[in-house]
Amino acid sequence: MKLTIEDVRSRFIKHFDGSTGSVYASPGRINLIGEHTDYNNGYVFPGAVEQGMIAELKPNGTRNVDAYSIDLKDRVQFSLDDDKGPKASWARYIYGVCREMMALGVPVQGFNTAFAGDVPLGAGMSSSAALESTYAFALNDMFGDNKIDRMELARVGQRTEHKYIGVNCGIMDQAISCLGKAGHLMRMDCRSGEIAYFPWHPKGYQLVLVNSCVKHELAGSPYNERRLQCEHVAEVIAKKHPEVKSLRDANYDMLEEVKSEITADEYKRARYVIGEVARVLAVCDALEKDDYETVGQMMYETHHGLSKEYEVSCEELDFLNDVAKEEGVTGSRIMGGGFGGCTINLVADELADNFKKVVVEKFEKKYGKKPIIIDVVIGDGARKLC
Ligand code: GLA
């Protein structure tokens, strides 16, 4: 069920002094193509979804934040001036955002807050970026006269992941959560920060997510190791080709030249990234021609790369991809960081109902539990609700 302002406001009133504050929201995301390219300075192509986080905040005249997670029924207090911050990981996201906003010169004051979300957790739809963006946007509005632009708010969320959570993520999730536009996908060049919005009204097709419900958590996963492997290959290539600053600048010939100087795993990781950077641009061209067959084919290629070369898939996600192929789905792949979560499927309208039914049946037969189908509606980025 869709989360509403009232769901959050009623708890805010109940758990604090009965008064109300200001309410903000930020979305989770899908990504059509461009996976693990952001921290290699390549392109990504995400869109914000209607599901996200909603938070109510009210200054409380102290230096303390009193935070209530409605979903977890957990309450945590921390001081803005404490260098260590709270232990609970959900509260560390809020703490990290406060501290990073303060580091940018925003005079953050203590506040009471309650929040909830309807982005499925661990589905690879960036619930944590939605949380970070909600608070970065709110603090900028409440204490910072909205002086910080949305891209910098995204970087606040990214630094929170790096410094307070331990995930060395790229910028995609936070950028789309802050900068998403209803009805549009956003292609972003992660080196220059340049953004192009593409209207997303596929004629005769729709996007369907299938959540394997295999929990994906980037903290503690090999995500950081993948990033290091990519950076190492780029360094080795740069010794021969100084113009290569990251894998985004490399090509297959350069990779072959250094094959004996890197590990077999590093070679596979880099092959995937070089292919993926090119696929994002190919998909953008195809979309301009309404060529959904090419878009779909690229999605299958991405899945293959993520599964066999980048090795961030799992049995359940590969199974969902196989079912999509069997059912004539135009394109299908793992979405997000991997290690669990969803597949994203580009499905012709006339096949959609049958695909949703059959994929649930086949998955349940094999794994004894139902995957969850999520229809995608592309929504707006961070905003004030009231
Ligand atoms: C996670 C990270 C992003 C990105 C994706 C993979 O969602 O937060 O920065 O690297 O994985 O594309």
mmCIF file of C-alpha atoms and ligand atoms in Angstrom:
data_model
loop_
_atom_site.group_PDB
_atom_site.id
_atom_site.type_symbol
_atom_site.label_atom_id
_atom_site.label_comp_id
_atom_site.label_asym_id
_atom_site.label_seq_id
_atom_site.Cartn_x
_atom_site.Cartn_y
_atom_site.Cartn_z
ATOM 1 C CA MET A 1 0.000 0.000 0.000
ATOM 2 C CA LYS A 2 1.216 3.460 -0.831
ATOM 3 C CA LEU A 3 2.734 5.362 2.078
ATOM 4 C CA THR A 4 0.998 8.680 2.824
ATOM 5 C CA ILE A 5 1.829 11.846 4.742
ATOM 6 C CA GLU A 6 -0.813 10.839 7.275
ATOM 7 C CA ASP A 7 0.955 7.525 8.044
ATOM 8 C CA VAL A 8 4.014 9.511 9.140
ATOM 9 C CA ARG A 9 2.250 12.505 10.693
ATOM 10 C CA SER A 10 0.059 10.401 12.976
ATOM 11 C CA ARG A 11 3.172 8.721 14.483
ATOM 12 C CA PHE A 12 5.077 11.980 14.701
ATOM 13 C CA ILE A 13 2.231 13.443 16.744
ATOM 14 C CA LYS A 14 2.013 10.320 18.899
ATOM 15 C CA HIS A 15 5.720 9.953 19.670
ATOM 16 C CA PHE A 16 6.603 13.606 20.282
ATOM 17 C CA ASP A 17 4.812 16.573 21.868
ATOM 18 C CA GLY A 18 1.621 16.453 19.788
ATOM 19 C CA SER A 19 2.614 19.298 17.451
ATOM 20 C CA THR A 20 3.470 18.935 13.750
ATOM 21 C CA GLY A 21 6.523 19.914 11.694
ATOM 22 C CA SER A 22 7.502 19.916 8.019
ATOM 23 C CA VAL A 23 7.252 16.821 5.835
ATOM 24 C CA TYR A 24 9.696 15.793 3.100
ATOM 25 C CA ALA A 25 9.983 12.861 0.692
ATOM 26 C CA SER A 26 12.618 11.296 -1.562
ATOM 27 C CA PRO A 27 12.327 8.324 -3.904
ATOM 28 C CA GLY A 28 14.060 5.030 -4.489
ATOM 29 C CA ARG A 29 15.049 4.235 -8.064
ATOM 30 C CA ILE A 30 15.166 1.872 -10.979
ATOM 31 C CA ASN A 31 18.080 1.792 -13.401
ATOM 32 C CA LEU A 32 17.366 0.895 -17.015
ATOM 33 C CA ILE A 33 21.031 0.204 -17.770
ATOM 34 C CA GLY A 34 24.522 1.242 -16.583
ATOM 35 C CA GLU A 35 25.335 -0.914 -13.573
ATOM 36 C CA HIS A 36 28.632 -0.567 -11.653
ATOM 37 C CA THR A 37 29.612 2.156 -14.115
ATOM 38 C CA ASP A 38 29.154 5.137 -11.767
ATOM 39 C CA TYR A 39 32.315 4.610 -9.709
ATOM 40 C CA ASN A 40 34.180 3.936 -12.955
ATOM 41 C CA ASN A 41 33.198 7.439 -14.111
ATOM 42 C CA GLY A 42 30.920 6.090 -16.858
ATOM 43 C CA TYR A 43 27.221 6.646 -17.594
ATOM 44 C CA VAL A 44 24.112 5.533 -15.716
ATOM 45 C CA PHE A 45 20.476 5.702 -16.780
ATOM 46 C CA PRO A 46 18.193 5.601 -13.720
ATOM 47 C CA GLY A 47 14.699 6.886 -12.988
ATOM 48 C CA ALA A 48 13.097 7.775 -9.643
ATOM 49 C CA VAL A 49 10.134 5.620 -8.586
ATOM 50 C CA GLU A 50 6.975 6.589 -6.744
ATOM 51 C CA GLN A 51 8.009 4.557 -3.698
ATOM 52 C CA GLY A 52 10.385 6.263 -1.281
ATOM 53 C CA MET A 53 10.841 7.675 2.201
ATOM 54 C CA ILE A 54 8.701 10.253 3.981
ATOM 55 C CA ALA A 55 9.979 12.101 7.068
ATOM 56 C CA GLU A 56 8.518 14.727 9.362
ATOM 57 C CA LEU A 57 10.954 17.029 11.176
ATOM 58 C CA LYS A 58 10.581 19.804 13.730
ATOM 59 C CA PRO A 59 13.378 21.793 15.427
ATOM 60 C CA ASN A 60 13.383 21.072 19.183
ATOM 61 C CA GLY A 61 15.580 23.910 20.476
ATOM 62 C CA THR A 62 18.439 21.607 21.600
ATOM 63 C CA ARG A 63 21.602 20.139 20.024
ATOM 64 C CA ASN A 64 20.027 16.665 19.992
ATOM 65 C CA VAL A 65 18.257 14.705 17.311
ATOM 66 C CA ASP A 66 15.420 12.512 18.569
ATOM 67 C CA ALA A 67 14.588 10.081 15.756
ATOM 68 C CA TYR A 68 11.843 7.475 15.449
ATOM 69 C CA SER A 69 11.813 4.782 12.769
ATOM 70 C CA ILE A 70 8.147 3.951 12.227
ATOM 71 C CA ASP A 71 8.901 0.745 10.307
ATOM 72 C CA LEU A 72 11.364 -0.620 12.875
ATOM 73 C CA LYS A 73 9.503 0.834 15.887
ATOM 74 C CA ASP A 74 12.884 1.987 17.184
ATOM 75 C CA ARG A 75 13.812 5.322 18.747
ATOM 76 C CA VAL A 76 17.365 6.721 18.881
ATOM 77 C CA GLN A 77 18.738 9.989 20.259
ATOM 78 C CA PHE A 78 22.097 11.449 19.375
ATOM 79 C CA SER A 79 23.913 14.737 19.803
ATOM 80 C CA LEU A 80 24.876 16.685 16.697
ATOM 81 C CA ASP A 81 28.195 17.407 18.419
ATOM 82 C CA ASP A 82 29.084 13.792 19.207
ATOM 83 C CA ASP A 83 31.991 12.610 17.045
ATOM 84 C CA LYS A 84 31.080 8.939 17.097
ATOM 85 C CA GLY A 85 27.352 8.944 16.470
ATOM 86 C CA PRO A 86 24.719 6.276 17.169
ATOM 87 C CA LYS A 87 25.204 2.527 16.697
ATOM 88 C CA ALA A 88 21.902 1.619 14.969
ATOM 89 C CA SER A 89 22.628 1.624 11.250
ATOM 90 C CA TRP A 90 19.353 3.362 10.279
ATOM 91 C CA ALA A 91 20.195 6.220 12.668
ATOM 92 C CA ARG A 92 23.748 6.467 11.332
ATOM 93 C CA TYR A 93 22.332 7.514 7.942
ATOM 94 C CA ILE A 94 20.582 10.477 9.585
ATOM 95 C CA TYR A 95 23.600 11.264 11.759
ATOM 96 C CA GLY A 96 25.952 11.122 8.745
ATOM 97 C CA VAL A 97 23.754 13.476 6.728
ATOM 98 C CA CYS A 98 23.577 15.949 9.662
ATOM 99 C CA ARG A 99 27.343 15.924 10.080
ATOM 100 C CA GLU A 100 28.046 16.302 6.366
ATOM 101 C CA MET A 101 25.573 19.194 6.085
ATOM 102 C CA MET A 102 27.278 20.833 9.080
ATOM 103 C CA ALA A 103 30.649 20.332 7.350
ATOM 104 C CA LEU A 104 29.227 22.319 4.412
ATOM 105 C CA GLY A 105 28.439 25.179 6.789
ATOM 106 C CA VAL A 106 24.709 24.565 7.269
ATOM 107 C CA PRO A 107 23.800 25.586 10.856
ATOM 108 C CA VAL A 108 21.891 22.394 11.658
ATOM 109 C CA GLN A 109 19.968 22.538 14.975
ATOM 110 C CA GLY A 110 18.489 19.682 16.997
ATOM 111 C CA PHE A 111 15.157 18.279 15.785
ATOM 112 C CA ASN A 112 12.542 15.631 16.412
ATOM 113 C CA THR A 113 11.798 13.351 13.498
ATOM 114 C CA ALA A 114 9.789 10.298 12.503
ATOM 115 C CA PHE A 115 10.101 8.553 9.135
ATOM 116 C CA ALA A 116 8.856 5.567 7.181
ATOM 117 C CA GLY A 117 9.413 4.088 3.736
ATOM 118 C CA ASP A 118 7.669 1.997 1.109
ATOM 119 C CA VAL A 119 10.747 1.103 -0.967
ATOM 120 C CA PRO A 120 11.208 -2.618 -0.323
ATOM 121 C CA LEU A 121 14.375 -2.992 1.788
ATOM 122 C CA GLY A 122 17.200 -4.983 0.233
ATOM 123 C CA ALA A 123 15.521 -5.027 -3.195
ATOM 124 C CA GLY A 124 18.280 -3.040 -4.924
ATOM 125 C CA MET A 125 15.958 -0.012 -5.220
ATOM 126 C CA SER A 126 18.104 2.281 -3.043
ATOM 127 C CA SER A 127 16.101 2.653 0.128
ATOM 128 C CA SER A 128 19.209 3.997 1.872
ATOM 129 C CA ALA A 129 19.778 6.723 -0.736
ATOM 130 C CA ALA A 130 16.105 7.680 -0.356
ATOM 131 C CA LEU A 131 16.661 8.097 3.386
ATOM 132 C CA GLU A 132 19.831 10.157 2.923
ATOM 133 C CA SER A 133 18.273 12.412 0.281
ATOM 134 C CA THR A 134 15.162 13.026 2.376
ATOM 135 C CA TYR A 135 17.224 14.341 5.290
ATOM 136 C CA ALA A 136 19.760 16.225 3.149
ATOM 137 C CA PHE A 137 16.912 17.998 1.347
ATOM 138 C CA ALA A 138 15.041 18.677 4.612
ATOM 139 C CA LEU A 139 18.053 20.107 6.483
ATOM 140 C CA ASN A 140 18.921 22.323 3.506
ATOM 141 C CA ASP A 141 15.353 23.660 3.508
ATOM 142 C CA MET A 142 14.948 24.032 7.282
ATOM 143 C CA PHE A 143 18.385 25.333 8.270
ATOM 144 C CA GLY A 144 20.300 26.195 5.095
ATOM 145 C CA ASP A 145 18.031 28.564 3.089
ATOM 146 C CA ASN A 146 18.214 25.998 0.269
ATOM 147 C CA LYS A 147 21.688 27.270 -0.615
ATOM 148 C CA ILE A 148 23.084 23.834 -1.471
ATOM 149 C CA ASP A 149 22.211 22.536 -4.926
ATOM 150 C CA ARG A 150 20.702 19.119 -5.486
ATOM 151 C CA MET A 151 23.876 17.549 -6.857
ATOM 152 C CA GLU A 152 25.785 18.553 -3.727
ATOM 153 C CA LEU A 153 22.939 17.147 -1.598
ATOM 154 C CA ALA A 154 23.461 13.876 -3.482
ATOM 155 C CA ARG A 155 27.163 14.004 -2.600
ATOM 156 C CA VAL A 156 26.235 14.488 1.063
ATOM 157 C CA GLY A 157 24.371 11.154 0.861
ATOM 158 C CA GLN A 158 27.274 9.481 -0.934
ATOM 159 C CA ARG A 159 29.786 10.709 1.667
ATOM 160 C CA THR A 160 27.466 9.396 4.370
ATOM 161 C CA GLU A 161 27.719 5.920 2.800
ATOM 162 C CA HIS A 162 31.509 6.170 2.523
ATOM 163 C CA LYS A 163 32.281 7.622 5.957
ATOM 164 C CA TYR A 164 29.541 6.385 8.285
ATOM 165 C CA ILE A 165 28.311 3.131 6.703
ATOM 166 C CA GLY A 166 31.428 1.784 4.981
ATOM 167 C CA VAL A 167 30.016 1.342 1.449
ATOM 168 C CA ASN A 168 32.223 3.003 -1.196
ATOM 169 C CA CYS A 169 29.289 3.511 -3.542
ATOM 170 C CA GLY A 170 29.103 5.641 -6.673
ATOM 171 C CA ILE A 171 26.802 8.631 -7.085
ATOM 172 C CA MET A 172 23.911 7.107 -9.056
ATOM 173 C CA ASP A 173 21.421 6.348 -6.287
ATOM 174 C CA GLN A 174 21.697 9.631 -4.437
ATOM 175 C CA ALA A 175 21.788 11.657 -7.684
ATOM 176 C CA ILE A 176 18.537 10.231 -9.016
ATOM 177 C CA SER A 177 16.877 10.472 -5.606
ATOM 178 C CA CYS A 178 17.696 14.203 -5.509
ATOM 179 C CA LEU A 179 17.330 15.003 -9.228
ATOM 180 C CA GLY A 180 14.666 12.605 -10.572
ATOM 181 C CA LYS A 181 11.789 13.924 -12.707
ATOM 182 C CA ALA A 182 8.367 12.287 -13.090
ATOM 183 C CA GLY A 183 7.959 10.552 -16.462
ATOM 184 C CA HIS A 184 11.682 10.807 -17.294
ATOM 185 C CA LEU A 185 14.776 8.664 -17.081
ATOM 186 C CA MET A 186 17.986 10.526 -16.353
ATOM 187 C CA ARG A 187 21.225 9.766 -18.161
ATOM 188 C CA MET A 188 24.131 10.980 -16.135
ATOM 189 C CA ASP A 189 27.787 11.226 -17.033
ATOM 190 C CA CYS A 190 29.320 10.344 -13.681
ATOM 191 C CA ARG A 191 32.584 12.091 -14.518
ATOM 192 C CA SER A 192 31.321 15.517 -15.558
ATOM 193 C CA GLY A 193 28.014 15.329 -13.692
ATOM 194 C CA GLU A 194 26.214 16.252 -16.942
ATOM 195 C CA ILE A 195 22.587 15.185 -16.968
ATOM 196 C CA ALA A 196 20.111 14.556 -19.805
ATOM 197 C CA TYR A 197 16.445 13.723 -19.168
ATOM 198 C CA PHE A 198 14.751 11.282 -21.551
ATOM 199 C CA PRO A 199 10.927 11.087 -21.565
ATOM 200 C CA TRP A 200 9.942 7.548 -20.663
ATOM 201 C CA HIS A 201 6.690 6.657 -22.385
ATOM 202 C CA PRO A 202 7.553 3.369 -24.074
ATOM 203 C CA LYS A 203 4.941 2.650 -26.690
ATOM 204 C CA GLY A 204 3.620 -0.864 -26.217
ATOM 205 C CA TYR A 205 6.047 -1.816 -23.412
ATOM 206 C CA GLN A 206 6.225 -1.572 -19.656
ATOM 207 C CA LEU A 207 8.809 -2.062 -16.922
ATOM 208 C CA VAL A 208 8.181 -4.759 -14.349
ATOM 209 C CA LEU A 209 10.413 -5.503 -11.369
ATOM 210 C CA VAL A 210 10.524 -8.999 -9.971
ATOM 211 C CA ASN A 211 11.894 -9.012 -6.431
ATOM 212 C CA SER A 212 13.570 -12.332 -5.676
ATOM 213 C CA CYS A 213 13.389 -11.383 -1.972
ATOM 214 C CA VAL A 214 16.967 -12.598 -1.639
ATOM 215 C CA LYS A 215 18.149 -9.830 0.687
ATOM 216 C CA HIS A 216 20.763 -7.596 -0.833
ATOM 217 C CA GLU A 217 22.968 -5.552 1.494
ATOM 218 C CA LEU A 218 25.964 -3.694 0.148
ATOM 219 C CA ALA A 219 27.552 -3.269 3.568
ATOM 220 C CA GLY A 220 29.721 -6.341 4.103
ATOM 221 C CA SER A 221 29.259 -7.524 0.474
ATOM 222 C CA PRO A 222 32.097 -7.716 -2.085
ATOM 223 C CA TYR A 223 30.916 -4.363 -3.533
ATOM 224 C CA ASN A 224 33.967 -2.454 -2.233
ATOM 225 C CA GLU A 225 36.259 -5.207 -3.527
ATOM 226 C CA ARG A 226 34.759 -4.886 -7.053
ATOM 227 C CA ARG A 227 35.476 -1.180 -6.973
ATOM 228 C CA LEU A 228 39.097 -1.755 -5.934
ATOM 229 C CA GLN A 229 39.573 -4.328 -8.698
ATOM 230 C CA CYS A 230 38.325 -1.858 -11.315
ATOM 231 C CA GLU A 231 40.563 0.911 -9.994
ATOM 232 C CA HIS A 232 43.567 -1.361 -10.045
ATOM 233 C CA VAL A 233 43.028 -2.339 -13.700
ATOM 234 C CA ALA A 234 42.672 1.344 -14.622
ATOM 235 C CA GLU A 235 45.990 2.096 -12.871
ATOM 236 C CA VAL A 236 47.782 -0.697 -14.715
ATOM 237 C CA ILE A 237 46.407 0.444 -18.084
ATOM 238 C CA ALA A 238 47.339 4.066 -17.268
ATOM 239 C CA LYS A 239 51.037 3.105 -17.122
ATOM 240 C CA LYS A 240 50.872 2.477 -20.882
ATOM 241 C CA HIS A 241 48.054 4.904 -21.674
ATOM 242 C CA PRO A 242 48.294 7.921 -19.356
ATOM 243 C CA GLU A 243 45.027 9.321 -20.766
ATOM 244 C CA VAL A 244 43.152 6.509 -18.989
ATOM 245 C CA LYS A 245 41.972 7.967 -15.675
ATOM 246 C CA SER A 246 39.365 5.285 -14.997
ATOM 247 C CA LEU A 247 37.860 2.274 -16.803
ATOM 248 C CA ARG A 248 35.471 4.617 -18.589
ATOM 249 C CA ASP A 249 38.432 5.676 -20.769
ATOM 250 C CA ALA A 250 39.661 2.148 -21.506
ATOM 251 C CA ASN A 251 38.822 -0.143 -24.437
ATOM 252 C CA TYR A 252 39.102 -3.890 -25.050
ATOM 253 C CA ASP A 253 42.485 -3.564 -26.854
ATOM 254 C CA MET A 254 44.040 -1.789 -23.870
ATOM 255 C CA LEU A 255 42.675 -4.462 -21.577
ATOM 256 C CA GLU A 256 44.236 -7.231 -23.717
ATOM 257 C CA GLU A 257 47.601 -5.447 -23.525
ATOM 258 C CA VAL A 258 47.677 -5.691 -19.725
ATOM 259 C CA LYS A 259 46.061 -9.117 -19.378
ATOM 260 C CA SER A 260 49.230 -10.753 -18.020
ATOM 261 C CA GLU A 261 49.706 -8.010 -15.397
ATOM 262 C CA ILE A 262 46.306 -8.362 -13.719
ATOM 263 C CA THR A 263 44.424 -11.255 -12.149
ATOM 264 C CA ALA A 264 41.886 -13.324 -14.090
ATOM 265 C CA ASP A 265 39.108 -11.860 -11.921
ATOM 266 C CA GLU A 266 40.238 -8.305 -12.565
ATOM 267 C CA TYR A 267 40.275 -9.019 -16.293
ATOM 268 C CA LYS A 268 36.646 -10.211 -16.182
ATOM 269 C CA ARG A 269 35.484 -7.268 -14.072
ATOM 270 C CA ALA A 270 37.063 -4.767 -16.458
ATOM 271 C CA ARG A 271 35.628 -6.509 -19.550
ATOM 272 C CA TYR A 272 32.173 -6.148 -18.101
ATOM 273 C CA VAL A 273 32.610 -2.433 -17.264
ATOM 274 C CA ILE A 274 34.028 -1.516 -20.675
ATOM 275 C CA GLY A 275 31.053 -3.222 -22.338
ATOM 276 C CA GLU A 276 28.533 -1.646 -19.984
ATOM 277 C CA VAL A 277 29.713 1.930 -20.537
ATOM 278 C CA ALA A 278 29.130 1.441 -24.281
ATOM 279 C CA ARG A 279 25.751 -0.242 -23.726
ATOM 280 C CA VAL A 280 24.293 2.797 -21.930
ATOM 281 C CA LEU A 281 25.001 4.980 -24.960
ATOM 282 C CA ALA A 282 23.649 2.313 -27.326
ATOM 283 C CA VAL A 283 20.416 2.179 -25.301
ATOM 284 C CA CYS A 284 20.017 5.967 -25.432
ATOM 285 C CA ASP A 285 20.404 5.897 -29.229
ATOM 286 C CA ALA A 286 17.939 3.023 -29.517
ATOM 287 C CA LEU A 287 15.381 4.847 -27.360
ATOM 288 C CA GLU A 288 15.524 7.881 -29.612
ATOM 289 C CA LYS A 289 14.425 5.569 -32.443
ATOM 290 C CA ASP A 290 11.814 3.734 -30.326
ATOM 291 C CA ASP A 291 13.893 0.599 -30.922
ATOM 292 C CA TYR A 292 12.927 -1.416 -27.842
ATOM 293 C CA GLU A 293 14.285 -4.674 -29.250
ATOM 294 C CA THR A 294 17.818 -3.250 -29.080
ATOM 295 C CA VAL A 295 17.186 -1.866 -25.574
ATOM 296 C CA GLY A 296 16.056 -5.333 -24.479
ATOM 297 C CA GLN A 297 18.992 -7.104 -26.089
ATOM 298 C CA MET A 298 21.403 -4.780 -24.256
ATOM 299 C CA MET A 299 19.652 -5.578 -20.968
ATOM 300 C CA TYR A 300 20.195 -9.309 -21.525
ATOM 301 C CA GLU A 301 23.861 -8.638 -22.341
ATOM 302 C CA THR A 302 24.186 -6.678 -19.104
ATOM 303 C CA HIS A 303 22.687 -9.548 -17.149
ATOM 304 C CA HIS A 304 25.132 -11.971 -18.715
ATOM 305 C CA GLY A 305 28.051 -9.684 -17.830
ATOM 306 C CA LEU A 306 26.869 -9.105 -14.259
ATOM 307 C CA SER A 307 26.402 -12.822 -13.772
ATOM 308 C CA LYS A 308 29.464 -14.307 -15.498
ATOM 309 C CA GLU A 309 32.058 -11.516 -15.535
ATOM 310 C CA TYR A 310 31.229 -9.175 -12.669
ATOM 311 C CA GLU A 311 29.875 -12.098 -10.626
ATOM 312 C CA VAL A 312 27.287 -10.224 -8.591
ATOM 313 C CA SER A 313 24.313 -12.453 -9.431
ATOM 314 C CA CYS A 314 22.881 -15.383 -7.506
ATOM 315 C CA GLU A 315 21.011 -18.539 -8.501
ATOM 316 C CA GLU A 316 17.575 -16.991 -7.974
ATOM 317 C CA LEU A 317 18.317 -13.942 -10.134
ATOM 318 C CA ASP A 318 19.725 -16.091 -12.935
ATOM 319 C CA PHE A 319 16.578 -18.214 -12.727
ATOM 320 C CA LEU A 320 14.354 -15.109 -13.037
ATOM 321 C CA ASN A 321 16.368 -14.042 -16.062
ATOM 322 C CA ASP A 322 15.925 -17.487 -17.671
ATOM 323 C CA VAL A 323 12.163 -17.383 -17.085
ATOM 324 C CA ALA A 324 11.986 -13.933 -18.708
ATOM 325 C CA LYS A 325 13.755 -15.327 -21.778
ATOM 326 C CA GLU A 326 11.467 -18.359 -21.942
ATOM 327 C CA GLU A 327 8.393 -16.116 -21.752
ATOM 328 C CA GLY A 328 9.528 -13.871 -24.614
ATOM 329 C CA VAL A 329 10.264 -10.831 -22.418
ATOM 330 C CA THR A 330 12.083 -8.183 -24.506
ATOM 331 C CA GLY A 331 14.805 -7.404 -21.942
ATOM 332 C CA SER A 332 15.680 -8.558 -18.421
ATOM 333 C CA ARG A 333 18.580 -8.155 -16.035
ATOM 334 C CA ILE A 334 19.684 -7.802 -12.430
ATOM 335 C CA MET A 335 19.082 -4.279 -11.197
ATOM 336 C CA GLY A 336 21.327 -2.357 -8.792
ATOM 337 C CA GLY A 337 24.417 -3.597 -7.023
ATOM 338 C CA GLY A 338 23.439 -7.278 -7.237
ATOM 339 C CA PHE A 339 23.951 -10.037 -4.649
ATOM 340 C CA GLY A 340 20.135 -10.350 -4.482
ATOM 341 C CA GLY A 341 17.231 -7.973 -4.985
ATOM 342 C CA CYS A 342 15.266 -7.516 -8.224
ATOM 343 C CA THR A 343 15.380 -8.122 -11.916
ATOM 344 C CA ILE A 344 14.136 -5.310 -14.154
ATOM 345 C CA ASN A 345 12.127 -6.495 -17.152
ATOM 346 C CA LEU A 346 11.068 -4.678 -20.299
ATOM 347 C CA VAL A 347 7.866 -6.464 -21.273
ATOM 348 C CA ALA A 348 5.544 -5.995 -24.250
ATOM 349 C CA ASP A 349 2.120 -4.898 -22.961
ATOM 350 C CA GLU A 350 0.336 -7.949 -24.400
ATOM 351 C CA LEU A 351 2.711 -10.345 -22.573
ATOM 352 C CA ALA A 352 2.822 -8.534 -19.242
ATOM 353 C CA ASP A 353 -0.106 -10.159 -17.404
ATOM 354 C CA ASN A 354 0.950 -13.640 -18.389
ATOM 355 C CA PHE A 355 4.615 -13.009 -17.528
ATOM 356 C CA LYS A 356 3.737 -11.715 -14.052
ATOM 357 C CA LYS A 357 1.635 -14.811 -13.395
ATOM 358 C CA VAL A 358 4.063 -17.370 -14.817
ATOM 359 C CA VAL A 359 7.202 -15.955 -13.214
ATOM 360 C CA VAL A 360 5.565 -16.127 -9.781
ATOM 361 C CA GLU A 361 4.395 -19.703 -10.369
ATOM 362 C CA LYS A 362 7.733 -20.984 -11.671
ATOM 363 C CA PHE A 363 9.757 -19.285 -8.948
ATOM 364 C CA GLU A 364 7.469 -20.550 -6.208
ATOM 365 C CA LYS A 365 7.632 -24.080 -7.585
ATOM 366 C CA LYS A 366 11.428 -24.015 -7.511
ATOM 367 C CA TYR A 367 12.170 -22.041 -4.341
ATOM 368 C CA GLY A 368 9.009 -22.516 -2.261
ATOM 369 C CA LYS A 369 8.346 -18.778 -1.921
ATOM 370 C CA LYS A 370 6.727 -16.131 -4.082
ATOM 371 C CA PRO A 371 8.723 -13.322 -5.675
ATOM 372 C CA ILE A 372 7.079 -9.897 -5.484
ATOM 373 C CA ILE A 373 5.997 -8.097 -8.644
ATOM 374 C CA ILE A 374 6.443 -4.322 -8.658
ATOM 375 C CA ASP A 375 5.010 -2.167 -11.468
ATOM 376 C CA VAL A 376 7.214 0.812 -12.195
ATOM 377 C CA VAL A 377 5.918 4.388 -12.313
ATOM 378 C CA ILE A 378 8.614 7.035 -12.768
ATOM 379 C CA GLY A 379 8.161 9.752 -10.123
ATOM 380 C CA ASP A 380 9.840 12.931 -8.861
ATOM 381 C CA GLY A 381 13.022 13.481 -6.855
ATOM 382 C CA ALA A 382 13.377 14.961 -3.345
ATOM 383 C CA ARG A 383 10.650 17.444 -2.368
ATOM 384 C CA LYS A 384 8.791 19.112 0.475
ATOM 385 C CA LEU A 385 5.289 17.717 0.920
ATOM 386 C CA CYS A 386 3.944 20.164 3.495
HETATM 387 C C1 GLA B 1 24.614 0.428 -5.736
HETATM 388 C C2 GLA B 1 25.464 1.681 -5.517
HETATM 389 C C3 GLA B 1 25.523 2.532 -6.789
HETATM 390 C C4 GLA B 1 25.903 1.695 -8.003
HETATM 391 C C5 GLA B 1 25.058 0.411 -8.071
HETATM 392 C C6 GLA B 1 25.507 -0.502 -9.176
HETATM 393 O O1 GLA B 1 23.273 0.748 -5.922
HETATM 394 O O2 GLA B 1 24.945 2.451 -4.469
HETATM 395 O O3 GLA B 1 26.410 3.603 -6.614
HETATM 396 O O4 GLA B 1 27.268 1.412 -8.024
HETATM 397 O O5 GLA B 1 25.092 -0.307 -6.861
HETATM 398 O O6 GLA B 1 25.274 0.079 -10.412
#
